[in-house]
Amino acid sequence: MTIRAISISAEIDGIPLLSDMSLEIVPGEVLALVGPNGAGKSTLLSVLAGDLNPVQGSVFYNKRNIAQLDVQERAHYRSVMSQALPMVFDFSVKDIVEMGWLHNGQHYSSDHFKTAVQQIVDQCNISSLINRRFNTLSGGEQKRVHFARALLQLWKCEDSLEAKYLMLDEPLANLDIRHELSLLAVIRKAAASGIGVLIVLHDLNLAAKFADKVAMLNQGRIVGVGVPEDVLTTNLLTSVYDVPVNVKPNPLTISYY
Ligand code: ADP
Ligand code: MG
């Protein structure tokens, strides 16, 4: 059971953005997407989420071609936290978080609803925000709320073995270091519970430390994929980012200034 992209190419308005990409998101693993601005990370995430159709190739969720899944079915398998957070009408934080439950396809009357919300609000440290108006939150606080929504969408009873996936586009942008660390801990916990995680990261040292696998994108292509030690190499980083870098092993550390 995986999400598998096979030879996908994508374009927007006739402009080719992704070319011949193959990639797998495995349950229980964190896969970091790295690469320079404009490399195609967000576009790839949209294709893997099923929000943008590839012009070539296919994406499979647990062996089902996503071309055959409707919005509700896709929402059942994966939740997405986009890079640009959507503008929202005047909702409370509680409303926003609970939207994840609706996308989960379960009813508010479900016995699990209150337990699930409480668990996730606690995990994400947002209990002090829960009664605020969403639009009055800072950028970082809004990110944490959307993260909680995305997690609630994937909440499942302990006895369900179905694989689910979390797709996060630069979730750490705007977060202070405490919230960055606590969000990473929640992501690791989600992975430990069997969720497959795709996360776009800019910080190469965090990718090295935190991800099980790294996929490096450049100019719409995957130029490296594998364990961090095999992808975050001096040669590849120098050629992709066009700056001198210094890579040290054990623990893998990248310096560039
Ligand atoms: P990344 O997330 O790696 O920074 P994106 O996937 O957002 O990159 O974008 C990849 C490339 O596609 C960029 O050059 C971007 O300008 C371009 N692009 C993205 N969306 C559109 C669009 N709607 N129309 C035209 N070009 C786009
Ligand atoms: Mg992006």
PDB file of C-alpha atoms and ligand atoms in Angstrom:
ATOM      1  CA  MET A   1       0.000   0.000   0.000  1.00  0.00           C
ATOM      2  CA  THR A   2       1.609   3.229  -1.175  1.00  0.00           C
ATOM      3  CA  ILE A   3       0.984   6.344  -3.186  1.00  0.00           C
ATOM      4  CA  ARG A   4       2.834   5.764  -6.387  1.00  0.00           C
ATOM      5  CA  ALA A   5       3.432   8.291  -9.173  1.00  0.00           C
ATOM      6  CA  ILE A   6       4.578   6.742 -12.423  1.00  0.00           C
ATOM      7  CA  SER A   7       6.264   8.878 -15.079  1.00  0.00           C
ATOM      8  CA  ILE A   8       4.123  11.918 -14.517  1.00  0.00           C
ATOM      9  CA  SER A   9       4.432  15.075 -16.539  1.00  0.00           C
ATOM     10  CA  ALA A  10       2.337  18.146 -15.818  1.00  0.00           C
ATOM     11  CA  GLU A  11       1.691  21.517 -17.350  1.00  0.00           C
ATOM     12  CA  ILE A  12      -0.320  24.597 -16.502  1.00  0.00           C
ATOM     13  CA  ASP A  13      -1.696  26.731 -19.342  1.00  0.00           C
ATOM     14  CA  GLY A  14       0.444  24.769 -21.773  1.00  0.00           C
ATOM     15  CA  ILE A  15       3.675  25.475 -19.867  1.00  0.00           C
ATOM     16  CA  PRO A  16       5.518  22.240 -18.958  1.00  0.00           C
ATOM     17  CA  LEU A  17       6.236  22.233 -15.197  1.00  0.00           C
ATOM     18  CA  LEU A  18       6.971  18.597 -14.337  1.00  0.00           C
ATOM     19  CA  SER A  19       8.658  16.093 -16.512  1.00  0.00           C
ATOM     20  CA  ASP A  20       8.741  12.301 -16.216  1.00  0.00           C
ATOM     21  CA  MET A  21       8.628  12.059 -12.425  1.00  0.00           C
ATOM     22  CA  SER A  22       8.264   8.771 -10.566  1.00  0.00           C
ATOM     23  CA  LEU A  23       7.976   8.675  -6.810  1.00  0.00           C
ATOM     24  CA  GLU A  24       6.531   6.658  -3.951  1.00  0.00           C
ATOM     25  CA  ILE A  25       5.083   7.720  -0.605  1.00  0.00           C
ATOM     26  CA  VAL A  26       5.232   4.813   1.802  1.00  0.00           C
ATOM     27  CA  PRO A  27       3.044   4.419   4.920  1.00  0.00           C
ATOM     28  CA  GLY A  28       5.029   5.113   8.082  1.00  0.00           C
ATOM     29  CA  GLU A  29       7.708   7.094   6.248  1.00  0.00           C
ATOM     30  CA  VAL A  30       8.448  10.798   5.959  1.00  0.00           C
ATOM     31  CA  LEU A  31       9.457  11.840   2.452  1.00  0.00           C
ATOM     32  CA  ALA A  32      10.870  15.377   2.175  1.00  0.00           C
ATOM     33  CA  LEU A  33      10.667  17.276  -1.105  1.00  0.00           C
ATOM     34  CA  VAL A  34      13.506  19.752  -1.452  1.00  0.00           C
ATOM     35  CA  GLY A  35      14.760  21.936  -4.280  1.00  0.00           C
ATOM     36  CA  PRO A  36      15.131  25.570  -5.289  1.00  0.00           C
ATOM     37  CA  ASN A  37      12.236  28.013  -5.698  1.00  0.00           C
ATOM     38  CA  GLY A  38      10.284  27.161  -8.807  1.00  0.00           C
ATOM     39  CA  ALA A  39      11.642  23.585  -8.997  1.00  0.00           C
ATOM     40  CA  GLY A  40       8.098  22.170  -9.102  1.00  0.00           C
ATOM     41  CA  LYS A  41       7.606  21.003  -5.498  1.00  0.00           C
ATOM     42  CA  SER A  42       4.137  22.523  -5.022  1.00  0.00           C
ATOM     43  CA  THR A  43       3.073  21.418  -8.487  1.00  0.00           C
ATOM     44  CA  LEU A  44       4.167  17.843  -7.749  1.00  0.00           C
ATOM     45  CA  LEU A  45       2.273  17.916  -4.454  1.00  0.00           C
ATOM     46  CA  SER A  46      -0.880  19.046  -6.305  1.00  0.00           C
ATOM     47  CA  VAL A  47      -0.544  16.159  -8.752  1.00  0.00           C
ATOM     48  CA  LEU A  48       0.026  13.639  -5.946  1.00  0.00           C
ATOM     49  CA  ALA A  49      -2.977  15.060  -4.103  1.00  0.00           C
ATOM     50  CA  GLY A  50      -5.082  14.614  -7.229  1.00  0.00           C
ATOM     51  CA  ASP A  51      -5.808  18.344  -7.470  1.00  0.00           C
ATOM     52  CA  LEU A  52      -3.937  18.736 -10.764  1.00  0.00           C
ATOM     53  CA  ASN A  53      -4.225  16.116 -13.497  1.00  0.00           C
ATOM     54  CA  PRO A  54      -0.951  15.060 -15.106  1.00  0.00           C
ATOM     55  CA  VAL A  55      -0.749  15.294 -18.902  1.00  0.00           C
ATOM     56  CA  GLN A  56       1.201  12.052 -18.873  1.00  0.00           C
ATOM     57  CA  GLY A  57       1.645   9.221 -16.397  1.00  0.00           C
ATOM     58  CA  SER A  58      -0.563   8.141 -13.493  1.00  0.00           C
ATOM     59  CA  VAL A  59      -0.862   8.327  -9.736  1.00  0.00           C
ATOM     60  CA  PHE A  60      -2.111   5.357  -7.709  1.00  0.00           C
ATOM     61  CA  TYR A  61      -3.447   5.397  -4.138  1.00  0.00           C
ATOM     62  CA  ASN A  62      -3.126   1.947  -2.652  1.00  0.00           C
ATOM     63  CA  LYS A  63      -3.391   0.522  -6.206  1.00  0.00           C
ATOM     64  CA  ARG A  64      -6.365   2.676  -7.248  1.00  0.00           C
ATOM     65  CA  ASN A  65      -5.746   5.141 -10.062  1.00  0.00           C
ATOM     66  CA  ILE A  66      -6.684   8.554  -8.686  1.00  0.00           C
ATOM     67  CA  ALA A  67      -8.225   9.470 -12.016  1.00  0.00           C
ATOM     68  CA  GLN A  68     -11.052   7.188 -10.845  1.00  0.00           C
ATOM     69  CA  LEU A  69     -11.435   8.724  -7.374  1.00  0.00           C
ATOM     70  CA  ASP A  70     -13.801  11.616  -6.737  1.00  0.00           C
ATOM     71  CA  VAL A  71     -13.049  14.522  -4.382  1.00  0.00           C
ATOM     72  CA  GLN A  72     -14.617  12.791  -1.376  1.00  0.00           C
ATOM     73  CA  GLU A  73     -12.695   9.555  -1.962  1.00  0.00           C
ATOM     74  CA  ARG A  74      -9.409  11.410  -2.356  1.00  0.00           C
ATOM     75  CA  ALA A  75     -10.127  13.297   0.868  1.00  0.00           C
ATOM     76  CA  HIS A  76     -10.573   9.948   2.585  1.00  0.00           C
ATOM     77  CA  TYR A  77      -7.027   8.855   1.698  1.00  0.00           C
ATOM     78  CA  ARG A  78      -5.046  12.055   1.970  1.00  0.00           C
ATOM     79  CA  SER A  79      -5.156  15.476   3.509  1.00  0.00           C
ATOM     80  CA  VAL A  80      -3.334  18.491   2.185  1.00  0.00           C
ATOM     81  CA  MET A  81      -1.926  21.601   3.774  1.00  0.00           C
ATOM     82  CA  SER A  82      -1.144  23.998   0.957  1.00  0.00           C
ATOM     83  CA  GLN A  83       1.683  26.505   0.842  1.00  0.00           C
ATOM     84  CA  ALA A  84      -0.604  29.482   0.377  1.00  0.00           C
ATOM     85  CA  LEU A  85      -3.298  29.182   3.007  1.00  0.00           C
ATOM     86  CA  PRO A  86      -6.742  29.879   1.597  1.00  0.00           C
ATOM     87  CA  MET A  87      -8.488  33.094   2.588  1.00  0.00           C
ATOM     88  CA  VAL A  88     -11.414  32.145   4.731  1.00  0.00           C
ATOM     89  CA  PHE A  89     -14.647  33.795   5.709  1.00  0.00           C
ATOM     90  CA  ASP A  90     -15.187  34.742   9.337  1.00  0.00           C
ATOM     91  CA  PHE A  91     -14.854  31.281  10.918  1.00  0.00           C
ATOM     92  CA  SER A  92     -13.769  30.372  14.411  1.00  0.00           C
ATOM     93  CA  VAL A  93     -10.666  28.252  14.860  1.00  0.00           C
ATOM     94  CA  LYS A  94     -12.935  25.460  16.066  1.00  0.00           C
ATOM     95  CA  ASP A  95     -14.925  25.621  12.800  1.00  0.00           C
ATOM     96  CA  ILE A  96     -11.761  25.375  10.711  1.00  0.00           C
ATOM     97  CA  VAL A  97     -10.377  22.392  12.632  1.00  0.00           C
ATOM     98  CA  GLU A  98     -13.728  20.600  12.493  1.00  0.00           C
ATOM     99  CA  MET A  99     -13.859  20.979   8.716  1.00  0.00           C
ATOM    100  CA  GLY A 100     -11.234  18.235   8.677  1.00  0.00           C
ATOM    101  CA  TRP A 101     -13.825  15.884  10.138  1.00  0.00           C
ATOM    102  CA  LEU A 102     -16.288  16.645   7.371  1.00  0.00           C
ATOM    103  CA  HIS A 103     -13.648  15.872   4.763  1.00  0.00           C
ATOM    104  CA  ASN A 104     -12.910  12.678   6.645  1.00  0.00           C
ATOM    105  CA  GLY A 105     -16.394  11.638   5.527  1.00  0.00           C
ATOM    106  CA  GLN A 106     -17.639  10.998   9.061  1.00  0.00           C
ATOM    107  CA  HIS A 107     -20.642  12.560  10.757  1.00  0.00           C
ATOM    108  CA  TYR A 108     -20.432  15.034  13.609  1.00  0.00           C
ATOM    109  CA  SER A 109     -22.719  12.714  15.525  1.00  0.00           C
ATOM    110  CA  SER A 110     -20.075   9.983  15.420  1.00  0.00           C
ATOM    111  CA  ASP A 111     -18.987   8.752  18.862  1.00  0.00           C
ATOM    112  CA  HIS A 112     -15.385   9.439  17.900  1.00  0.00           C
ATOM    113  CA  PHE A 113     -15.832  13.090  16.980  1.00  0.00           C
ATOM    114  CA  LYS A 114     -15.221  14.712  20.378  1.00  0.00           C
ATOM    115  CA  THR A 115     -12.360  12.366  21.259  1.00  0.00           C
ATOM    116  CA  ALA A 116     -10.664  12.978  17.938  1.00  0.00           C
ATOM    117  CA  VAL A 117     -10.957  16.785  18.118  1.00  0.00           C
ATOM    118  CA  GLN A 118      -9.709  16.854  21.713  1.00  0.00           C
ATOM    119  CA  GLN A 119      -6.740  14.597  20.908  1.00  0.00           C
ATOM    120  CA  ILE A 120      -5.665  16.708  17.975  1.00  0.00           C
ATOM    121  CA  VAL A 121      -6.207  20.070  19.653  1.00  0.00           C
ATOM    122  CA  ASP A 122      -3.968  18.856  22.492  1.00  0.00           C
ATOM    123  CA  GLN A 123      -1.342  17.375  20.174  1.00  0.00           C
ATOM    124  CA  CYS A 124      -1.141  20.571  18.147  1.00  0.00           C
ATOM    125  CA  ASN A 125      -1.123  22.878  21.172  1.00  0.00           C
ATOM    126  CA  ILE A 126      -3.988  25.003  19.938  1.00  0.00           C
ATOM    127  CA  SER A 127      -6.380  24.817  22.895  1.00  0.00           C
ATOM    128  CA  SER A 128      -5.691  28.478  23.722  1.00  0.00           C
ATOM    129  CA  LEU A 129      -6.684  29.456  20.167  1.00  0.00           C
ATOM    130  CA  ILE A 130      -9.778  27.314  19.767  1.00  0.00           C
ATOM    131  CA  ASN A 131     -12.373  30.028  20.461  1.00  0.00           C
ATOM    132  CA  ARG A 132     -10.603  32.797  18.517  1.00  0.00           C
ATOM    133  CA  ARG A 133     -11.710  34.095  15.132  1.00  0.00           C
ATOM    134  CA  PHE A 134      -9.396  32.468  12.597  1.00  0.00           C
ATOM    135  CA  ASN A 135      -8.741  35.722  10.735  1.00  0.00           C
ATOM    136  CA  THR A 136      -7.314  37.388  13.841  1.00  0.00           C
ATOM    137  CA  LEU A 137      -4.524  34.790  14.225  1.00  0.00           C
ATOM    138  CA  SER A 138      -0.910  35.385  13.214  1.00  0.00           C
ATOM    139  CA  GLY A 139       0.435  33.598  10.120  1.00  0.00           C
ATOM    140  CA  GLY A 140       2.179  30.967  12.250  1.00  0.00           C
ATOM    141  CA  GLU A 141      -0.928  30.371  14.381  1.00  0.00           C
ATOM    142  CA  GLN A 142      -3.052  29.988  11.244  1.00  0.00           C
ATOM    143  CA  LYS A 143      -0.577  27.372   9.978  1.00  0.00           C
ATOM    144  CA  ARG A 144      -0.892  25.374  13.190  1.00  0.00           C
ATOM    145  CA  VAL A 145      -4.677  25.440  12.936  1.00  0.00           C
ATOM    146  CA  HIS A 146      -4.623  24.250   9.329  1.00  0.00           C
ATOM    147  CA  PHE A 147      -2.212  21.535  10.341  1.00  0.00           C
ATOM    148  CA  ALA A 148      -4.682  20.386  13.018  1.00  0.00           C
ATOM    149  CA  ARG A 149      -7.449  20.382  10.392  1.00  0.00           C
ATOM    150  CA  ALA A 150      -5.319  18.245   8.081  1.00  0.00           C
ATOM    151  CA  LEU A 151      -4.598  15.779  10.899  1.00  0.00           C
ATOM    152  CA  LEU A 152      -8.252  15.529  11.907  1.00  0.00           C
ATOM    153  CA  GLN A 153      -9.096  14.670   8.314  1.00  0.00           C
ATOM    154  CA  LEU A 154      -6.916  11.555   8.639  1.00  0.00           C
ATOM    155  CA  TRP A 155      -8.090  10.531  12.083  1.00  0.00           C
ATOM    156  CA  LYS A 156      -9.163   6.922  12.205  1.00  0.00           C
ATOM    157  CA  CYS A 157     -10.141   4.387  14.803  1.00  0.00           C
ATOM    158  CA  GLU A 158      -7.302   2.315  16.141  1.00  0.00           C
ATOM    159  CA  ASP A 159      -8.564  -0.816  14.433  1.00  0.00           C
ATOM    160  CA  SER A 160      -8.509   0.598  10.893  1.00  0.00           C
ATOM    161  CA  LEU A 161      -5.504  -0.594   8.915  1.00  0.00           C
ATOM    162  CA  GLU A 162      -6.146   1.456   5.799  1.00  0.00           C
ATOM    163  CA  ALA A 163      -3.127   3.563   4.763  1.00  0.00           C
ATOM    164  CA  LYS A 164      -3.581   7.340   4.775  1.00  0.00           C
ATOM    165  CA  TYR A 165      -1.306  10.162   3.708  1.00  0.00           C
ATOM    166  CA  LEU A 166      -0.472  13.658   4.898  1.00  0.00           C
ATOM    167  CA  MET A 167       0.808  16.176   2.324  1.00  0.00           C
ATOM    168  CA  LEU A 168       2.341  19.350   3.736  1.00  0.00           C
ATOM    169  CA  ASP A 169       3.671  22.215   1.632  1.00  0.00           C
ATOM    170  CA  GLU A 170       6.204  24.221   3.657  1.00  0.00           C
ATOM    171  CA  PRO A 171       4.321  23.751   6.946  1.00  0.00           C
ATOM    172  CA  LEU A 172       7.178  25.244   8.957  1.00  0.00           C
ATOM    173  CA  ALA A 173       7.175  28.648   7.241  1.00  0.00           C
ATOM    174  CA  ASN A 174       6.311  31.350   9.825  1.00  0.00           C
ATOM    175  CA  LEU A 175       6.702  29.027  12.823  1.00  0.00           C
ATOM    176  CA  ASP A 176       8.969  29.886  15.737  1.00  0.00           C
ATOM    177  CA  ILE A 177      11.462  27.214  16.744  1.00  0.00           C
ATOM    178  CA  ARG A 178       9.353  25.831  19.574  1.00  0.00           C
ATOM    179  CA  HIS A 179       6.330  25.331  17.355  1.00  0.00           C
ATOM    180  CA  GLU A 180       8.555  24.070  14.551  1.00  0.00           C
ATOM    181  CA  LEU A 181       9.878  21.330  16.830  1.00  0.00           C
ATOM    182  CA  SER A 182       6.477  20.436  18.228  1.00  0.00           C
ATOM    183  CA  LEU A 183       4.955  20.245  14.742  1.00  0.00           C
ATOM    184  CA  LEU A 184       7.796  17.998  13.593  1.00  0.00           C
ATOM    185  CA  ALA A 185       7.209  15.774  16.626  1.00  0.00           C
ATOM    186  CA  VAL A 186       3.513  15.450  15.748  1.00  0.00           C
ATOM    187  CA  ILE A 187       4.432  14.581  12.163  1.00  0.00           C
ATOM    188  CA  ARG A 188       6.846  11.885  13.361  1.00  0.00           C
ATOM    189  CA  LYS A 189       4.135  10.512  15.633  1.00  0.00           C
ATOM    190  CA  ALA A 190       1.685  10.442  12.715  1.00  0.00           C
ATOM    191  CA  ALA A 191       4.266   8.540  10.652  1.00  0.00           C
ATOM    192  CA  ALA A 192       4.845   6.120  13.540  1.00  0.00           C
ATOM    193  CA  SER A 193       1.104   5.409  13.517  1.00  0.00           C
ATOM    194  CA  GLY A 194       1.361   4.347   9.865  1.00  0.00           C
ATOM    195  CA  ILE A 195       0.571   7.570   7.989  1.00  0.00           C
ATOM    196  CA  GLY A 196       2.713   8.286   4.922  1.00  0.00           C
ATOM    197  CA  VAL A 197       4.006  11.863   4.994  1.00  0.00           C
ATOM    198  CA  LEU A 198       5.078  14.084   2.121  1.00  0.00           C
ATOM    199  CA  ILE A 199       6.584  17.350   3.334  1.00  0.00           C
ATOM    200  CA  VAL A 200       8.078  20.224   1.362  1.00  0.00           C
ATOM    201  CA  LEU A 201      11.031  21.607   3.307  1.00  0.00           C
ATOM    202  CA  HIS A 202      13.518  24.357   2.572  1.00  0.00           C
ATOM    203  CA  ASP A 203      15.836  23.670   5.471  1.00  0.00           C
ATOM    204  CA  LEU A 204      18.213  20.999   4.188  1.00  0.00           C
ATOM    205  CA  ASN A 205      19.535  20.232   7.673  1.00  0.00           C
ATOM    206  CA  LEU A 206      16.020  19.561   8.911  1.00  0.00           C
ATOM    207  CA  ALA A 207      15.426  17.322   5.891  1.00  0.00           C
ATOM    208  CA  ALA A 208      18.663  15.479   6.708  1.00  0.00           C
ATOM    209  CA  LYS A 209      17.702  14.980  10.321  1.00  0.00           C
ATOM    210  CA  PHE A 210      13.998  14.457  10.089  1.00  0.00           C
ATOM    211  CA  ALA A 211      13.141  12.687   6.825  1.00  0.00           C
ATOM    212  CA  ASP A 212      13.411   8.977   6.087  1.00  0.00           C
ATOM    213  CA  LYS A 213      13.777   9.734   2.375  1.00  0.00           C
ATOM    214  CA  VAL A 214      14.493  12.881   0.405  1.00  0.00           C
ATOM    215  CA  ALA A 215      13.493  13.709  -3.158  1.00  0.00           C
ATOM    216  CA  MET A 216      15.400  16.587  -4.710  1.00  0.00           C
ATOM    217  CA  LEU A 217      13.716  18.497  -7.520  1.00  0.00           C
ATOM    218  CA  ASN A 218      15.285  20.855  -9.998  1.00  0.00           C
ATOM    219  CA  GLN A 219      13.704  22.473 -13.026  1.00  0.00           C
ATOM    220  CA  GLY A 220      10.696  20.168 -13.053  1.00  0.00           C
ATOM    221  CA  ARG A 221      12.668  16.942 -12.688  1.00  0.00           C
ATOM    222  CA  ILE A 222      13.555  14.622  -9.833  1.00  0.00           C
ATOM    223  CA  VAL A 223      17.334  14.707  -9.723  1.00  0.00           C
ATOM    224  CA  GLY A 224      17.797  12.509  -6.659  1.00  0.00           C
ATOM    225  CA  VAL A 225      15.699  10.319  -4.404  1.00  0.00           C
ATOM    226  CA  GLY A 226      16.689   8.073  -1.517  1.00  0.00           C
ATOM    227  CA  VAL A 227      17.939   8.236   2.054  1.00  0.00           C
ATOM    228  CA  PRO A 228      19.273  11.704   3.002  1.00  0.00           C
ATOM    229  CA  GLU A 229      22.930  10.589   2.887  1.00  0.00           C
ATOM    230  CA  ASP A 230      22.548   9.520  -0.753  1.00  0.00           C
ATOM    231  CA  VAL A 231      20.719  12.628  -1.958  1.00  0.00           C
ATOM    232  CA  LEU A 232      22.123  15.532   0.051  1.00  0.00           C
ATOM    233  CA  THR A 233      25.615  15.247  -1.382  1.00  0.00           C
ATOM    234  CA  THR A 234      28.113  18.007  -2.110  1.00  0.00           C
ATOM    235  CA  ASN A 235      27.976  17.378  -5.850  1.00  0.00           C
ATOM    236  CA  LEU A 236      24.210  17.348  -6.180  1.00  0.00           C
ATOM    237  CA  LEU A 237      23.628  20.307  -3.859  1.00  0.00           C
ATOM    238  CA  THR A 238      26.289  22.417  -5.560  1.00  0.00           C
ATOM    239  CA  SER A 239      24.894  21.731  -9.007  1.00  0.00           C
ATOM    240  CA  VAL A 240      21.229  22.222  -8.039  1.00  0.00           C
ATOM    241  CA  TYR A 241      21.520  25.311  -5.823  1.00  0.00           C
ATOM    242  CA  ASP A 242      24.532  26.820  -7.563  1.00  0.00           C
ATOM    243  CA  VAL A 243      26.235  27.791  -4.306  1.00  0.00           C
ATOM    244  CA  PRO A 244      29.265  26.218  -2.642  1.00  0.00           C
ATOM    245  CA  VAL A 245      28.180  23.796   0.094  1.00  0.00           C
ATOM    246  CA  ASN A 246      30.033  21.756   2.643  1.00  0.00           C
ATOM    247  CA  VAL A 247      28.526  18.398   3.638  1.00  0.00           C
ATOM    248  CA  LYS A 248      29.704  16.536   6.719  1.00  0.00           C
ATOM    249  CA  PRO A 249      28.583  13.009   7.679  1.00  0.00           C
ATOM    250  CA  ASN A 250      27.496  11.640  11.107  1.00  0.00           C
ATOM    251  CA  PRO A 251      25.317  13.493  11.729  1.00  0.00           C
ATOM    252  CA  LEU A 252      24.720  14.659   8.184  1.00  0.00           C
ATOM    253  CA  THR A 253      25.225  18.432   8.253  1.00  0.00           C
ATOM    254  CA  ILE A 254      25.126  20.890   5.392  1.00  0.00           C
ATOM    255  CA  SER A 255      26.682  24.327   5.600  1.00  0.00           C
ATOM    256  CA  TYR A 256      26.612  26.948   2.903  1.00  0.00           C
ATOM    257  CA  TYR A 257      27.932  30.123   4.462  1.00  0.00           C
TER     258      TYR A 257
HETATM  259  P1  ADP B   1       8.142  25.326  -6.014  1.00  0.00           P
HETATM  260  O1  ADP B   1       7.013  24.924  -5.147  1.00  0.00           O
HETATM  261  O2  ADP B   1       9.200  24.268  -6.141  1.00  0.00           O
HETATM  262  O3  ADP B   1       8.748  26.631  -5.624  1.00  0.00           O
HETATM  263  P2  ADP B   1       6.077  25.456  -8.061  1.00  0.00           P
HETATM  264  O4  ADP B   1       5.653  24.050  -8.223  1.00  0.00           O
HETATM  265  O5  ADP B   1       5.184  26.360  -7.291  1.00  0.00           O
HETATM  266  O6  ADP B   1       7.576  25.512  -7.501  1.00  0.00           O
HETATM  267  O7  ADP B   1       6.254  26.090  -9.491  1.00  0.00           O
HETATM  268  C1  ADP B   1       7.068  25.511 -10.482  1.00  0.00           C
HETATM  269  C2  ADP B   1       7.157  26.454 -11.653  1.00  0.00           C
HETATM  270  O8  ADP B   1       5.892  26.581 -12.254  1.00  0.00           O
HETATM  271  C3  ADP B   1       7.584  27.873 -11.258  1.00  0.00           C
HETATM  272  O9  ADP B   1       8.462  28.360 -12.253  1.00  0.00           O
HETATM  273  C4  ADP B   1       6.277  28.629 -11.244  1.00  0.00           C
HETATM  274  O10 ADP B   1       6.496  29.989 -11.553  1.00  0.00           O
HETATM  275  C5  ADP B   1       5.505  27.926 -12.337  1.00  0.00           C
HETATM  276  N1  ADP B   1       4.062  27.992 -12.132  1.00  0.00           N
HETATM  277  C6  ADP B   1       3.384  27.549 -11.057  1.00  0.00           C
HETATM  278  N2  ADP B   1       2.055  27.762 -11.197  1.00  0.00           N
HETATM  279  C7  ADP B   1       1.903  28.355 -12.384  1.00  0.00           C
HETATM  280  C8  ADP B   1       0.771  28.844 -13.124  1.00  0.00           C
HETATM  281  N3  ADP B   1      -0.475  28.754 -12.642  1.00  0.00           N
HETATM  282  N4  ADP B   1       1.012  29.391 -14.337  1.00  0.00           N
HETATM  283  C9  ADP B   1       2.261  29.463 -14.831  1.00  0.00           C
HETATM  284  N5  ADP B   1       3.353  29.041 -14.196  1.00  0.00           N
HETATM  285  C10 ADP B   1       3.188  28.489 -12.992  1.00  0.00           C
HETATM  286 MG    MG B   2       6.124  25.785  -3.530  1.00  0.00          MG
END
